[in-house]
Short mmCIF file of C-alpha atoms and ligand atoms in Angstrom, two decimals:
data_model
loop_
_atom_site.label_atom_id
_atom_site.label_comp_id
_atom_site.label_asym_id
_atom_site.label_seq_id
_atom_site.Cartn_x
_atom_site.Cartn_y
_atom_site.Cartn_z
CA UNK A 1 -19.68 -7.00 -5.53
CA UNK A 2 -16.93 -6.03 -8.00
CA UNK A 3 -13.79 -7.40 -6.39
CA UNK A 4 -10.11 -6.64 -6.98
CA UNK A 5 -7.66 -9.14 -5.53
CA UNK A 6 -4.25 -7.56 -5.00
CA UNK A 7 -1.18 -9.80 -4.94
CA UNK A 8 2.08 -7.99 -4.06
CA UNK A 9 5.23 -9.66 -5.34
CA UNK A 10 8.96 -9.37 -5.13
CA UNK A 11 10.74 -12.43 -6.55
CA UNK A 12 7.90 -14.93 -6.15
CA UNK A 13 8.49 -17.00 -9.31
CA UNK A 14 8.30 -20.22 -7.29
CA UNK A 15 4.81 -19.41 -5.99
CA UNK A 16 3.04 -17.04 -8.35
CA UNK A 17 1.54 -19.63 -10.75
CA UNK A 18 0.01 -21.70 -7.99
CA UNK A 19 -1.42 -18.77 -6.03
CA UNK A 20 -3.03 -17.32 -9.17
CA UNK A 21 -4.50 -20.71 -10.06
CA UNK A 22 -5.90 -21.23 -6.59
CA UNK A 23 -7.41 -17.74 -6.53
CA UNK A 24 -9.13 -18.46 -9.85
CA UNK A 25 -10.41 -21.77 -8.53
CA UNK A 26 -12.10 -20.20 -5.51
CA UNK A 27 -13.06 -16.75 -6.77
CA UNK A 28 -13.54 -17.19 -10.51
CA UNK A 29 -15.23 -13.84 -11.12
CA UNK A 30 -12.79 -11.49 -9.40
CA UNK A 31 -10.19 -9.33 -11.12
CA UNK A 32 -6.61 -9.91 -10.02
CA UNK A 33 -3.90 -7.25 -9.88
CA UNK A 34 -0.31 -8.32 -9.29
CA UNK A 35 1.78 -5.42 -8.08
CA UNK A 36 5.40 -6.30 -8.62
CA UNK A 37 8.34 -4.39 -7.24
CA UNK A 38 11.53 -4.98 -9.18
CA UNK A 39 11.46 -8.77 -9.37
CA UNK A 40 14.61 -10.08 -10.96
CA UNK A 41 13.40 -13.67 -11.33
CA UNK A 42 10.63 -14.98 -13.64
CA UNK A 43 7.69 -13.55 -11.67
CA UNK A 44 6.80 -10.95 -14.30
CA UNK A 45 7.16 -13.29 -17.25
CA UNK A 46 4.89 -15.87 -15.61
CA UNK A 47 2.20 -13.28 -14.86
CA UNK A 48 2.38 -11.86 -18.41
CA UNK A 49 1.99 -15.35 -19.86
CA UNK A 50 -1.09 -16.04 -17.77
CA UNK A 51 -2.51 -12.58 -18.47
CA UNK A 52 -2.36 -13.33 -22.22
CA UNK A 53 -5.16 -15.85 -21.75
CA UNK A 54 -6.89 -14.29 -18.73
CA UNK A 55 -8.36 -10.86 -19.32
CA UNK A 56 -9.14 -10.52 -15.61
CA UNK A 57 -5.48 -10.62 -14.64
CA UNK A 58 -2.99 -7.76 -14.95
CA UNK A 59 0.34 -6.65 -13.57
CA UNK A 60 1.68 -3.30 -12.44
CA UNK A 61 5.45 -3.21 -12.65
CA UNK A 62 7.43 -0.81 -10.50
CA UNK A 63 11.13 -0.41 -10.94
CA UNK A 64 11.87 0.49 -7.34
CA UNK A 65 11.20 -1.76 -4.35
CA UNK A 66 9.20 0.57 -2.17
CA UNK A 67 7.86 -1.94 0.36
CA UNK A 68 4.63 -3.78 0.94
CA UNK A 69 2.72 -0.83 2.40
CA UNK A 70 3.52 1.43 -0.53
CA UNK A 71 2.60 -1.34 -3.00
CA UNK A 72 -0.82 -1.80 -1.38
CA UNK A 73 -1.47 1.96 -1.31
CA UNK A 74 -0.65 2.13 -5.02
CA UNK A 75 -3.00 -0.78 -5.79
CA UNK A 76 -5.78 0.57 -3.53
CA UNK A 77 -5.74 3.87 -5.45
CA UNK A 78 -6.12 1.98 -8.73
CA UNK A 79 -8.97 -0.09 -7.28
CA UNK A 80 -10.81 2.95 -5.90
CA UNK A 81 -10.35 4.92 -9.14
CA UNK A 82 -11.79 2.03 -11.11
CA UNK A 83 -14.84 1.71 -8.88
CA UNK A 84 -14.32 -1.71 -7.29
CA UNK A 85 -16.51 -2.49 -4.26
CA UNK A 86 -14.06 -4.73 -2.41
CA UNK A 87 -10.26 -4.84 -2.30
CA UNK A 88 -8.44 -7.95 -1.17
CA UNK A 89 -4.93 -8.30 0.25
CA UNK A 90 -3.29 -11.70 -0.11
CA UNK A 91 0.38 -12.77 -0.04
CA UNK A 92 1.86 -14.48 -3.09
CA UNK A 93 3.76 -17.09 -1.09
CA UNK A 94 0.80 -19.47 -0.48
CA UNK A 95 0.64 -18.66 3.23
CA UNK A 96 -2.97 -17.56 2.75
CA UNK A 97 -5.42 -20.17 1.48
CA UNK A 98 -7.75 -18.69 -1.17
CA UNK A 99 -10.41 -21.24 -0.13
CA UNK A 100 -11.36 -18.88 2.73
CA UNK A 101 -11.92 -15.92 0.39
CA UNK A 102 -15.58 -16.62 -0.47
CA UNK A 103 -16.44 -16.49 3.26
CA UNK A 104 -14.45 -13.30 3.77
CA UNK A 105 -16.00 -11.66 0.72
CA UNK A 106 -19.49 -12.59 1.77
CA UNK A 107 -18.95 -10.89 5.16
CA UNK A 108 -17.73 -7.76 3.36
CA UNK A 109 -20.76 -7.92 1.09
CA UNK A 110 -22.96 -7.98 4.18
CA UNK A 111 -21.43 -4.71 5.35
CA UNK A 112 -18.36 -5.62 7.41
CA UNK A 113 -15.92 -2.79 6.79
CA UNK A 114 -12.78 -4.89 7.19
CA UNK A 115 -12.53 -8.69 7.26
CA UNK A 116 -9.27 -10.10 8.61
CA UNK A 117 -8.02 -13.65 8.06
CA UNK A 118 -6.89 -14.30 11.62
CA UNK A 119 -4.37 -16.80 13.00
CA UNK A 120 -5.05 -16.06 16.62
CA UNK A 121 -8.73 -16.73 17.18
CA UNK A 122 -10.24 -20.18 17.89
CA UNK A 123 -10.01 -22.22 14.70
CA UNK A 124 -7.02 -20.26 13.43
CA UNK A 125 -3.46 -21.59 13.40
CA UNK A 126 0.12 -21.09 12.27
CA UNK A 127 1.79 -24.03 10.57
CA UNK A 128 5.55 -24.27 10.11
CA UNK A 129 6.84 -21.26 11.99
CA UNK A 130 9.56 -21.72 14.59
CA UNK A 131 8.22 -21.19 18.08
CA UNK A 132 10.17 -17.94 18.44
CA UNK A 133 8.51 -16.36 15.41
CA UNK A 134 5.00 -17.35 16.52
CA UNK A 135 5.77 -15.96 19.96
CA UNK A 136 6.96 -12.64 18.53
CA UNK A 137 3.93 -12.32 16.28
CA UNK A 138 1.48 -13.32 19.02
CA UNK A 139 2.91 -10.94 21.61
CA UNK A 140 3.39 -8.19 19.07
CA UNK A 141 -0.31 -8.47 18.33
CA UNK A 142 -1.23 -8.48 22.01
CA UNK A 143 0.89 -5.37 22.54
CA UNK A 144 -0.64 -3.50 19.57
CA UNK A 145 -4.16 -4.57 20.56
CA UNK A 146 -3.69 -3.42 24.14
CA UNK A 147 -1.89 -0.15 23.43
CA UNK A 148 -4.27 0.94 20.67
CA UNK A 149 -7.47 -0.57 22.12
CA UNK A 150 -8.18 -2.58 18.99
CA UNK A 151 -10.07 -5.50 20.59
CA UNK A 152 -8.64 -7.73 17.85
CA UNK A 153 -6.31 -10.70 17.88
CA UNK A 154 -4.44 -10.43 14.59
CA UNK A 155 -3.91 -6.83 13.53
CA UNK A 156 -0.69 -7.63 11.66
CA UNK A 157 -2.39 -10.15 9.37
CA UNK A 158 -1.82 -9.65 5.66
CA UNK A 159 -4.92 -11.52 4.50
CA UNK A 160 -7.83 -9.06 4.34
CA UNK A 161 -10.88 -7.75 2.56
CA UNK A 162 -11.61 -4.02 2.66
CA UNK A 163 -14.86 -2.61 1.43
CA UNK A 164 -14.03 0.27 -0.91
CA UNK A 165 -16.14 2.64 1.21
CA UNK A 166 -13.93 1.77 4.19
CA UNK A 167 -10.80 2.90 2.37
CA UNK A 168 -12.53 6.08 1.19
CA UNK A 169 -13.68 6.82 4.72
CA UNK A 170 -10.36 6.22 6.49
CA UNK A 171 -8.31 7.79 3.67
CA UNK A 172 -4.96 6.67 2.34
CA UNK A 173 -3.15 9.97 2.81
CA UNK A 174 -0.48 10.04 5.45
CA UNK A 175 -0.29 6.25 5.90
CA UNK A 176 3.39 5.86 6.60
CA UNK A 177 4.19 2.40 7.92
CA UNK A 178 5.46 -0.58 5.97
CA UNK A 179 4.96 -4.31 6.48
CA UNK A 180 3.37 -5.27 9.81
CA UNK A 181 3.15 -1.60 10.80
CA UNK A 182 1.14 -0.90 7.66
CA UNK A 183 -1.42 -3.57 8.55
CA UNK A 184 -1.70 -2.24 12.10
CA UNK A 185 -1.99 1.38 10.91
CA UNK A 186 -4.84 0.54 8.52
CA UNK A 187 -6.61 -1.49 11.23
CA UNK A 188 -6.17 1.33 13.74
CA UNK A 189 -7.67 3.85 11.29
CA UNK A 190 -10.63 1.54 10.66
CA UNK A 191 -11.30 1.01 14.37
CA UNK A 192 -10.90 4.71 15.10
CA UNK A 193 -13.45 5.52 12.43
CA UNK A 194 -15.91 3.34 14.36
CA UNK A 195 -16.24 0.81 11.53
CA UNK A 196 -16.92 -2.90 12.01
CA UNK A 197 -14.02 -5.35 11.85
CA UNK A 198 -14.50 -9.12 11.87
CA UNK A 199 -11.84 -11.82 12.16
CA UNK A 200 -12.24 -15.11 10.29
CA UNK A 201 -10.04 -18.04 11.39
CA UNK A 202 -7.37 -19.15 8.93
CA UNK A 203 -4.63 -21.76 8.92
CA UNK A 204 -1.54 -19.74 8.03
CA UNK A 205 1.24 -21.81 6.44
CA UNK A 206 4.83 -20.65 6.38
CA UNK A 207 6.18 -20.17 2.90
CA UNK A 208 7.68 -23.35 1.43
CA UNK A 209 9.38 -21.75 -1.57
CA UNK A 210 11.11 -18.43 -2.13
CA UNK A 211 12.68 -16.21 0.48
CA UNK A 212 11.26 -13.91 3.10
CA UNK A 213 11.25 -10.17 2.45
CA UNK A 214 10.58 -9.20 6.03
CA UNK A 215 13.41 -8.06 8.25
CA UNK A 216 14.02 -6.81 11.74
CA UNK A 217 13.68 -3.18 10.71
CA UNK A 218 10.02 -3.77 9.83
CA UNK A 219 9.28 -5.30 13.24
CA UNK A 220 11.03 -2.43 15.02
CA UNK A 221 9.20 0.16 12.92
CA UNK A 222 5.86 -1.41 13.88
CA UNK A 223 6.81 -1.43 17.56
CA UNK A 224 7.97 2.19 17.46
CA UNK A 225 4.87 3.45 15.65
CA UNK A 226 2.41 1.52 17.83
CA UNK A 227 4.03 2.96 20.94
CA UNK A 228 3.94 6.46 19.46
CA UNK A 229 0.25 6.20 18.47
CA UNK A 230 -0.63 4.75 21.87
CA UNK A 231 1.11 7.60 23.68
CA UNK A 232 -0.56 10.16 21.45
CA UNK A 233 -3.97 8.58 22.21
CA UNK A 234 -3.16 8.85 25.88
CA UNK A 235 -2.07 12.49 25.78
CA UNK A 236 -4.97 13.65 23.64
CA UNK A 237 -7.50 11.47 25.52
CA UNK A 238 -8.61 10.31 22.09
CA UNK A 239 -9.20 6.77 23.22
CA UNK A 240 -11.17 7.83 26.25
CA UNK A 241 -13.39 10.01 24.05
CA UNK A 242 -13.84 7.17 21.56
CA UNK A 243 -15.00 4.81 24.29
CA UNK A 244 -17.30 7.49 25.65
CA UNK A 245 -18.84 8.12 22.22
CA UNK A 246 -19.53 4.42 21.79
CA UNK A 247 -21.60 4.28 24.98
CA UNK A 248 -25.39 4.41 24.61
CA UNK A 249 -26.37 8.07 24.24
CA UNK A 250 -29.65 7.90 26.09
CA UNK A 251 -30.85 5.68 28.87
CA UNK A 252 -34.57 5.39 29.31
CA UNK A 253 -35.18 6.66 32.78
CA UNK A 254 -38.22 5.24 34.54
CA UNK A 255 -41.20 7.60 34.68
CA UNK A 256 -41.29 9.38 38.03
N1 GTP B 301 5.22 -5.25 -4.41
C1 GTP B 301 5.92 -5.61 -3.33
N2 GTP B 301 5.66 -6.80 -2.73
C2 GTP B 301 6.39 -7.13 -1.63
C3 GTP B 301 7.40 -6.30 -1.11
N3 GTP B 301 7.92 -6.93 -0.02
C4 GTP B 301 7.27 -8.10 0.11
N4 GTP B 301 6.35 -8.25 -0.87
C5 GTP B 301 5.39 -9.34 -1.07
O1 GTP B 301 4.52 -9.30 0.03
C6 GTP B 301 4.13 -10.59 0.45
C7 GTP B 301 4.52 -10.82 1.90
O2 GTP B 301 5.93 -10.80 2.04
P1 GTP B 301 6.73 -11.98 2.77
O3 GTP B 301 8.18 -11.88 2.46
O4 GTP B 301 6.08 -13.28 2.48
O5 GTP B 301 6.53 -11.57 4.27
P2 GTP B 301 6.00 -12.43 5.45
O6 GTP B 301 4.82 -13.23 4.97
O7 GTP B 301 5.78 -11.52 6.60
O8 GTP B 301 7.24 -13.33 5.81
P3 GTP B 301 7.68 -14.76 5.17
O9 GTP B 301 6.47 -15.51 4.79
O10 GTP B 301 8.51 -15.40 6.21
O11 GTP B 301 8.47 -14.44 3.96
C8 GTP B 301 4.80 -11.54 -0.54
O12 GTP B 301 3.90 -11.84 -1.57
C9 GTP B 301 5.98 -10.73 -1.05
O13 GTP B 301 6.40 -11.12 -2.34
C10 GTP B 301 7.66 -5.06 -1.75
O14 GTP B 301 8.51 -4.27 -1.38
N5 GTP B 301 6.88 -4.76 -2.85
MG1 MG B 302 5.00 -14.65 3.66
#
């Protein structure tokens, strides 16, 4: 499987070297694309230096900070145009351990449309977050799962493998959310298309270096959009029809 690992960055100079090294250690054959939005620290210089000796590493530099969702959409389009089979999302801040990637990629290779590195299934964990943040993330996920009928535990997770055919099937047009909302929107599209999603347990570690780029607006956007999509499912009976379609189409009746 030709794999493109996408690493979004905005001022991640303190983490970028280590994450790139660890990715190389665990997935030596994959291509890596750093998509940087207007970093003002040394992030770009560090990536350029490494790219000089690593032909499988490159950087896309954008001069406007357009948000995580927009950065991933940009990188997905590049990956699809270039014919990759699998596209990986991983944060630059070392919260996601690249050691799990071979397992996730092998599931994708075996046909799983979307593989999610999940904090909230048995074996998964969150290390270093204050209790309030874990609570918000956990209940936010429960809310999204319930309202949208996702049957998943970690739809906001940012550690994922998409098969390229999944992205082609669900389409990237009209995806409008950023941050957590973006992850939920892409998951929702995948589930709605009837494609298989599998969660793999991960130990998520809070960032040790650098500063967070998430803010309250992103949480509120996710909440607002999830509620809107849920209501629209309700009004259009879309979810009811989806459940109905997934039922067995014929039941063998006993011969009279
Ligand atoms: N290209 C790009 N990358 C971004 C943008 N915002 C955040 N990122 C990167 O996306 C990843 C996730 O962002 P984080 O700030 O770590 O968000 P988080 O993991 O939800 O929260 P913390 O770990 O607490 O910071 C990191 O690698 C960031 O550098 C953006 O606007 N553009
Ligand atoms: Mg982070």
